XYZ file of N, CA, C and O in Angstrom:
564
model
N 139.045 10.448 209.212
C 138.568 9.411 209.474
C 138.156 8.630 207.604
O 138.064 7.705 207.717
N 137.963 9.949 207.145
C 137.379 9.529 205.651
C 138.806 9.660 204.570
O 139.287 10.596 203.884
N 139.746 8.662 205.249
C 140.957 8.382 204.412
C 140.701 7.076 203.468
O 140.032 6.172 203.849
N 141.449 6.923 202.134
C 141.465 6.107 201.353
C 141.709 4.534 202.231
O 141.024 3.373 202.167
N 142.798 4.812 203.013
C 143.314 3.522 203.955
C 142.106 3.479 204.836
O 142.090 2.106 205.003
N 141.399 4.219 205.630
C 140.624 3.474 206.680
C 139.273 2.788 206.017
O 138.970 2.046 206.429
N 138.826 3.855 204.715
C 137.664 2.977 203.998
C 138.231 1.903 203.675
O 137.641 0.814 203.342
N 139.146 1.412 202.820
C 139.518 0.571 202.141
C 139.619 -0.468 203.527
O 139.666 -1.961 203.201
N 140.264 -0.462 204.677
C 140.097 -1.305 206.024
C 138.850 -1.730 205.983
O 138.651 -3.007 206.335
N 137.647 -0.667 205.815
C 136.495 -0.862 206.506
C 135.805 -2.508 205.431
O 135.018 -3.332 205.964
N 136.323 -2.185 204.136
C 135.800 -2.986 203.102
C 136.187 -4.427 203.456
O 135.802 -5.320 203.569
N 137.864 -4.279 203.686
C 138.488 -5.463 203.677
C 138.088 -6.365 205.199
O 137.758 -7.472 205.033
N 137.743 -5.331 206.255
C 137.467 -6.104 207.288
C 136.241 -6.743 207.111
O 135.698 -7.730 207.649
N 135.117 -6.011 206.415
C 133.778 -6.672 206.387
C 133.690 -7.824 205.389
O 133.105 -8.791 205.797
N 134.425 -7.631 204.259
C 134.772 -9.084 203.765
C 135.466 -10.408 204.147
O 134.886 -11.541 204.220
N 136.212 -9.820 205.197
C 136.660 -10.845 205.869
C 136.020 -11.555 207.162
O 135.875 -12.679 207.366
N 135.244 -10.467 207.662
C 134.734 -10.964 208.907
C 133.174 -10.883 208.972
O 132.322 -11.281 209.933
N 132.694 -9.840 208.264
C 131.075 -9.495 208.038
C 129.849 -10.599 207.715
O 128.992 -10.648 208.026
N 130.702 -11.745 207.138
C 129.865 -13.029 206.558
C 129.007 -12.604 205.863
O 127.965 -13.178 205.636
N 129.063 -11.475 205.382
C 128.200 -11.114 203.981
C 126.680 -10.553 204.591
O 125.657 -10.895 204.045
N 126.694 -10.339 205.962
C 125.352 -10.012 206.696
C 124.942 -9.012 206.430
O 125.379 -7.912 205.968
N 123.673 -8.585 206.399
C 123.116 -7.386 206.193
C 123.459 -6.448 207.343
O 123.305 -6.719 208.416
N 124.123 -5.204 207.061
C 124.920 -4.470 207.416
C 124.490 -3.052 207.526
O 124.099 -2.511 206.445
N 124.896 -2.169 208.669
C 124.882 -0.755 208.492
C 125.994 -0.264 208.971
O 126.735 -0.789 209.772
N 126.510 0.939 208.415
C 127.838 1.410 208.707
C 127.328 2.932 209.070
O 126.512 3.672 208.268
N 128.107 3.348 209.888
C 127.832 4.693 210.370
C 128.974 5.480 210.191
O 130.444 4.972 210.593
N 129.118 6.568 209.492
C 130.136 7.531 208.999
C 130.505 8.773 209.519
O 129.273 9.253 210.143
N 131.494 9.306 209.626
C 131.767 10.721 210.440
C 130.777 11.644 209.413
O 130.199 12.685 210.328
N 130.691 11.880 208.279
C 129.624 12.803 207.541
C 129.341 12.346 206.173
O 129.525 11.058 205.992
N 128.406 13.246 205.623
C 127.841 12.651 204.371
C 128.867 12.012 203.130
O 129.029 10.869 202.697
N 130.254 12.749 202.917
C 130.909 12.399 201.900
C 131.730 11.280 202.293
O 132.054 10.398 201.746
N 131.930 11.061 203.885
C 132.386 9.995 204.421
C 131.537 8.601 203.960
O 131.571 7.653 203.536
N 130.469 8.743 204.223
C 129.512 7.695 203.999
C 129.454 7.280 202.447
O 129.423 6.101 202.572
N 129.436 8.190 201.762
C 129.507 7.957 200.133
C 130.678 7.369 200.062
O 130.698 6.356 198.753
N 131.748 7.980 200.199
C 133.081 7.026 200.457
C 132.745 5.755 200.399
O 133.313 5.225 199.832
N 132.866 5.429 201.676
C 132.376 3.932 202.084
C 131.727 3.270 201.118
O 132.012 2.113 200.610
N 130.462 3.829 200.661
C 129.406 2.994 199.833
C 130.171 3.023 198.388
O 129.981 1.625 197.850
N 130.669 3.828 197.834
C 131.535 3.652 196.968
C 132.880 2.672 196.768
O 132.829 1.672 195.761
N 133.369 2.554 197.857
C 134.617 1.407 198.125
C 133.806 0.077 198.187
O 134.460 -0.923 197.522
N 132.583 -0.085 198.605
C 132.246 -1.304 198.651
C 131.760 -1.986 197.374
O 131.544 -2.963 196.905
N 130.955 -0.899 196.767
C 130.589 -1.071 195.121
C 131.850 -1.685 194.458
O 131.507 -2.288 193.436
N 133.223 -0.687 194.457
C 134.123 -1.343 193.638
C 134.437 -2.637 193.963
O 135.122 -3.364 193.006
N 133.876 -3.482 194.978
C 134.340 -5.092 195.127
C 132.861 -5.468 194.714
O 132.775 -6.724 195.400
N 131.897 -5.074 194.352
C 130.712 -5.798 193.767
C 129.913 -6.002 195.334
O 129.118 -7.153 195.133
N 129.972 -5.027 196.254
C 128.949 -5.291 197.308
C 128.008 -4.583 197.342
O 128.004 -3.349 196.526
N 126.854 -4.879 196.976
C 125.317 -4.278 197.013
C 125.342 -3.238 198.157
O 124.734 -3.689 199.139
N 125.678 -2.186 197.853
C 125.903 -1.159 199.040
C 125.122 -0.035 198.698
O 125.005 0.477 197.473
N 124.271 0.665 199.467
C 123.479 2.107 198.993
C 123.780 2.826 200.434
O 124.186 2.577 201.740
N 123.730 4.227 200.232
C 123.901 5.325 201.139
C 122.714 6.194 201.281
O 121.832 6.311 200.295
N 122.655 6.579 202.344
C 121.232 7.536 202.861
C 121.866 8.689 203.801
O 122.709 8.318 204.476
N 121.435 9.895 203.352
C 121.570 10.688 204.536
C 120.166 11.551 204.670
O 118.942 11.236 204.620
N 120.431 12.782 205.496
C 119.223 13.388 205.771
C 118.287 14.088 204.710
O 117.581 14.589 205.119
N 119.009 14.350 203.605
C 118.789 15.158 202.599
C 117.952 13.807 201.650
O 117.475 14.210 200.754
N 118.283 12.355 201.986
C 117.430 11.559 201.056
C 116.115 11.505 201.308
O 115.459 11.590 202.564
N 115.418 11.879 200.235
C 113.679 11.880 200.500
C 113.289 10.465 201.139
O 113.714 9.540 200.919
N 112.013 10.989 201.874
C 111.647 9.723 202.531
C 111.361 8.465 201.686
O 111.541 7.416 202.049
N 110.719 8.460 200.527
C 110.359 7.662 199.690
C 111.325 6.795 199.329
O 111.418 5.561 199.227
N 112.600 7.305 198.965
C 113.721 6.609 198.600
C 114.797 5.995 199.781
O 114.882 4.921 199.718
N 114.457 6.690 200.669
C 114.845 6.293 202.120
C 114.441 4.583 202.209
O 114.949 3.784 202.661
N 112.702 4.926 202.221
C 112.103 3.595 202.439
C 112.430 2.762 201.817
O 112.348 1.212 202.191
N 112.614 2.892 200.133
C 112.977 1.746 199.639
C 114.209 1.257 199.727
O 114.723 -0.087 199.411
N 115.249 2.222 199.812
C 116.665 1.708 200.296
C 116.728 0.872 201.663
O 117.175 -0.457 201.314
N 115.784 1.084 202.713
C 115.698 0.346 203.803
C 115.064 -0.890 203.540
O 115.267 -2.134 204.012
N 113.857 -0.953 202.635
C 113.347 -2.108 202.152
C 114.133 -3.147 201.356
O 113.985 -4.441 201.339
N 115.142 -2.697 200.460
C 115.848 -3.464 199.696
C 117.036 -4.246 200.761
O 117.258 -5.268 200.591
N 117.609 -3.301 201.936
C 118.131 -4.006 202.877
C 117.753 -5.227 203.528
O 117.957 -6.229 203.776
N 115.983 -4.777 203.856
C 115.304 -5.808 204.747
C 115.368 -6.992 203.839
O 115.507 -8.134 204.359
N 115.456 -6.898 202.856
C 114.899 -8.192 201.653
C 116.355 -8.714 201.467
O 116.266 -9.976 201.151
N 117.261 -8.054 201.769
C 118.499 -8.834 201.255
C 119.452 -8.306 199.969
O 120.310 -8.718 199.585
N 118.524 -7.935 199.147
C 118.582 -7.134 197.523
C 119.914 -6.118 198.220
O 120.690 -6.261 197.369
N 119.741 -5.681 199.350
C 121.041 -4.738 199.505
C 121.575 -5.284 200.702
O 121.063 -6.052 201.661
N 123.209 -5.242 200.698
C 123.619 -5.742 201.861
C 124.312 -4.904 202.510
O 124.276 -5.115 204.062
N 124.666 -3.572 202.528
C 125.220 -2.495 203.194
C 124.483 -1.468 203.049
O 124.245 -0.558 201.823
N 124.014 -0.615 204.211
C 123.418 0.998 203.867
C 124.377 1.656 204.860
O 124.703 1.282 206.102
N 125.142 2.556 203.841
C 125.860 3.525 204.841
C 125.161 4.679 205.214
O 123.976 5.249 204.448
N 125.297 5.632 206.279
C 124.652 6.634 206.699
C 125.403 7.470 207.433
O 126.548 7.121 208.288
N 125.176 8.594 207.583
C 125.590 9.822 208.597
C 124.690 10.157 209.842
O 123.546 10.702 209.028
N 124.465 9.744 210.669
C 123.200 10.319 211.683
C 121.917 9.969 211.377
O 121.370 10.993 211.645
N 121.605 9.266 210.530
C 120.289 9.081 210.182
C 119.698 7.945 211.054
O 118.531 8.078 211.448
N 120.510 6.963 210.946
C 119.885 5.544 211.777
C 120.172 5.079 212.966
O 120.155 3.982 213.458
N 120.561 6.173 213.677
C 121.356 6.000 215.205
C 120.141 5.715 215.821
O 120.086 5.060 216.845
N 118.925 6.391 215.835
C 117.603 6.611 216.426
C 116.286 6.088 215.988
O 116.123 6.522 214.596
N 115.605 5.385 216.396
C 114.136 5.376 216.275
C 113.880 4.461 214.592
O 112.986 4.444 214.110
N 115.164 3.654 214.305
C 114.814 3.106 213.554
C 115.489 1.390 213.875
O 116.250 1.193 214.538
N 114.929 0.485 213.267
C 114.732 -1.000 213.943
C 114.435 -1.846 212.708
O 113.372 -1.936 212.032
N 115.528 -2.840 212.384
C 115.341 -3.499 211.558
C 116.375 -4.914 212.362
O 117.702 -4.977 211.986
N 115.343 -5.893 213.079
C 116.252 -6.770 213.644
C 116.956 -7.700 213.147
O 117.964 -8.547 213.481
N 116.697 -7.971 211.650
C 117.565 -8.888 210.811
C 118.951 -8.304 210.204
O 119.773 -9.117 210.031
N 119.224 -7.324 210.767
C 120.463 -6.674 210.633
C 121.380 -7.405 211.506
O 121.361 -7.188 212.626
N 122.498 -8.006 210.980
C 123.758 -8.831 211.835
C 124.729 -8.194 211.705
O 125.760 -8.646 212.546
N 125.187 -7.235 211.237
C 126.414 -6.698 211.535
C 126.415 -5.057 211.383
O 125.673 -4.241 210.630
N 127.295 -4.381 212.068
C 127.646 -2.917 212.432
C 129.013 -2.393 212.049
O 130.011 -3.374 212.120
N 129.159 -1.809 211.042
C 130.418 -0.977 211.240
C 130.574 0.512 211.525
O 129.308 1.362 211.284
N 131.361 0.611 212.987
C 131.527 1.709 213.380
C 132.609 2.426 212.703
O 133.667 2.349 212.999
N 132.192 3.491 211.667
C 133.484 4.224 211.031
C 133.514 5.485 211.488
O 134.239 6.448 211.038
N 132.848 5.787 212.728
C 133.071 7.274 213.135
C 133.312 7.386 214.652
O 132.577 6.294 215.456
N 134.043 7.936 215.138
C 134.223 7.972 216.755
C 132.983 8.837 217.443
O 132.379 9.366 216.622
N 132.546 8.483 218.618
C 131.855 9.543 219.379
C 132.295 9.721 220.777
O 132.690 8.381 221.415
N 132.017 10.766 221.533
C 132.223 10.519 223.152
C 131.210 10.498 223.836
O 131.221 10.346 225.170
N 130.317 10.440 223.061
C 128.633 10.158 223.678
C 128.500 8.657 224.069
O 128.325 7.831 223.148
N 128.429 8.028 225.105
C 128.113 6.866 225.721
C 126.467 6.628 224.911
O 126.435 5.733 224.680
N 125.733 7.254 225.145
C 124.619 6.910 224.582
C 124.558 7.215 223.074
O 123.829 6.126 222.702
N 125.045 7.501 222.083
C 124.981 7.404 220.695
C 125.701 6.218 220.765
O 125.412 5.543 219.425
N 127.024 6.071 221.025
C 127.829 4.732 220.838
C 126.455 3.484 221.213
O 126.341 2.596 220.570
N 126.033 3.509 222.358
C 124.909 2.652 222.701
C 123.572 2.552 221.721
O 123.503 1.456 221.109
N 123.151 3.599 221.122
C 122.140 3.658 220.049
C 122.944 2.810 218.528
O 122.185 2.076 218.330
N 123.896 3.278 218.094
C 124.651 2.860 217.252
C 124.642 1.048 217.232
O 124.196 0.739 216.303
N 125.185 0.559 218.521
C 125.382 -0.871 218.713
C 124.014 -1.455 218.783
O 123.785 -2.558 218.208
N 123.192 -0.811 219.314
C 121.846 -1.395 219.539
C 121.122 -1.638 218.258
O 120.323 -2.542 217.998
N 121.536 -1.027 217.563
C 120.670 -1.452 215.834
C 121.052 -2.697 215.531
O 120.028 -3.417 214.687
N 121.996 -3.546 216.024
C 122.348 -4.766 215.379
C 122.361 -5.829 216.860
O 122.699 -6.979 216.485
N 121.938 -5.561 218.001
C 121.620 -6.370 219.192
C 120.073 -6.816 219.246
O 119.974 -7.396 220.097
N 119.339 -6.254 218.226
C 118.198 -6.616 218.484
C 117.479 -8.145 218.012
O 118.622 -8.663 217.207
N 117.034 -8.850 218.776
C 116.827 -10.315 218.654
C 116.018 -10.376 217.227
O 115.012 -9.513 217.148
N 116.189 -11.294 216.711
C 115.536 -11.743 215.525
C 115.047 -13.529 215.131
O 116.372 -14.260 215.469
N 114.357 -13.605 214.647
C 114.133 -15.394 214.521
C 115.393 -15.887 213.631
O 115.924 -15.258 212.360
N 116.255 -16.639 214.411
C 117.281 -17.307 213.651
C 118.126 -16.582 213.853
O 119.777 -16.979 213.405
N 118.501 -15.461 214.396
C 119.771 -14.754 214.762
C 120.070 -15.146 216.213
O 119.656 -15.019 217.194
N 121.551 -15.554 216.153
C 121.995 -15.954 217.287
C 123.114 -15.060 218.005
O 123.729 -15.006 219.207
N 123.444 -13.873 216.959
C 124.635 -13.136 217.496
C 124.684 -11.814 216.635
O 123.879 -11.998 215.689
N 125.454 -10.960 216.659
C 126.115 -9.743 215.730
C 127.352 -9.690 215.639
O 127.983 -9.996 216.658
N 127.700 -9.122 214.573
C 129.148 -8.737 214.567
C 129.300 -7.182 214.454
O 128.510 -6.324 213.886
N 129.917 -6.751 215.181
C 130.510 -5.102 215.216
C 131.721 -4.921 214.692
O 132.887 -5.698 215.586
N 131.927 -4.130 213.783
C 133.526 -3.984 213.344
C 133.559 -2.508 213.878
O 133.444 -1.575 213.103
N 134.419 -2.590 214.807
C 134.564 -0.872 215.484
C 136.224 -0.305 214.887
O 136.995 -0.622 215.700
N 135.988 0.633 213.793
C 137.087 1.069 213.199
C 137.269 2.674 213.690
O 138.454 3.080 213.381
N 136.356 2.690 214.735
C 137.026 3.978 215.502
C 137.221 3.556 217.206
O 137.695 4.870 217.756
N 137.514 2.728 217.219
C 138.123 2.580 218.931
C 137.257 2.766 220.120
O 137.393 3.216 220.907
N 135.961 2.937 219.822
C 134.563 3.381 220.766
C 134.453 2.380 221.750
O 134.626 2.981 222.924
N 135.040 1.020 221.413
C 135.108 0.185 222.841
C 136.028 0.184 223.760
O 135.774 0.154 225.293
N 137.006 0.936 223.271
C 138.359 1.449 224.195
C 137.804 2.821 225.176
O 138.097 2.837 226.526
N 136.806 3.412 224.696
C 136.354 4.750 225.728
C 134.905 4.106 226.223
O 134.684 4.614 227.149
N 134.116 3.168 225.626
C 133.066 3.042 226.277
C 132.778 1.771 226.553
O 131.862 1.093 227.374
N 133.717 0.738 226.545
C 133.431 -0.523 226.990
C 132.628 -1.293 225.964
O 132.421 -0.933 224.730
N 132.475 -2.681 226.216
C 132.110 -3.525 225.417
C 130.480 -3.518 225.465
O 129.831 -3.000 226.575
N 129.573 -3.416 224.112
C 128.152 -3.494 224.202
C 127.647 -4.280 225.427
O 126.450 -3.958 225.887
N 127.975 -5.278 226.036
C 127.078 -6.213 227.070
C 128.092 -5.701 228.405
O 127.551 -6.256 229.295
N 128.695 -4.554 228.651
C 128.966 -4.250 229.889
C 127.955 -3.650 230.379
O 127.348 -2.920 229.962
N 127.712 -3.418 231.786
C 126.603 -3.100 232.715
C 127.034 -1.561 232.654
O 128.489 -1.301 232.934
N 126.003 -0.698 232.522
C 126.396 1.168 232.588
C 125.277 1.341 233.862
O 124.103 0.901 233.676
N 125.860 1.735 234.928
C 125.182 2.107 235.960
C 123.902 3.682 235.472
O 124.531 4.189 234.784
């Protein structure tokens, strides 16, 4: 998944469809997340990366900048899937596949939180997860 062609498509698709909404991107691994961040920076998109080794104070600062809109996109690998809540985030980039329905639902759930003035969310699925797990609004037994 960490190819220049895919990463380039992630940026092009976000520029075309993401409406410059505050965005969280999920990558395959740390190198992929950094690659995605760097690709966005090349297009003057205010993007930052965090991972499990990012110190808590730095992580908090990155997320505060996303909350304020100073940062447009935060890329990550397996950090923001659970236990993180920022309802104002309105766009999700799935740049990693998953076979686990629960993980898919957790990632998608990051942008489905209601917020004042938020009427919808944009999900850019570069991994084909919806073909395996269905649409986010599908009922799950």
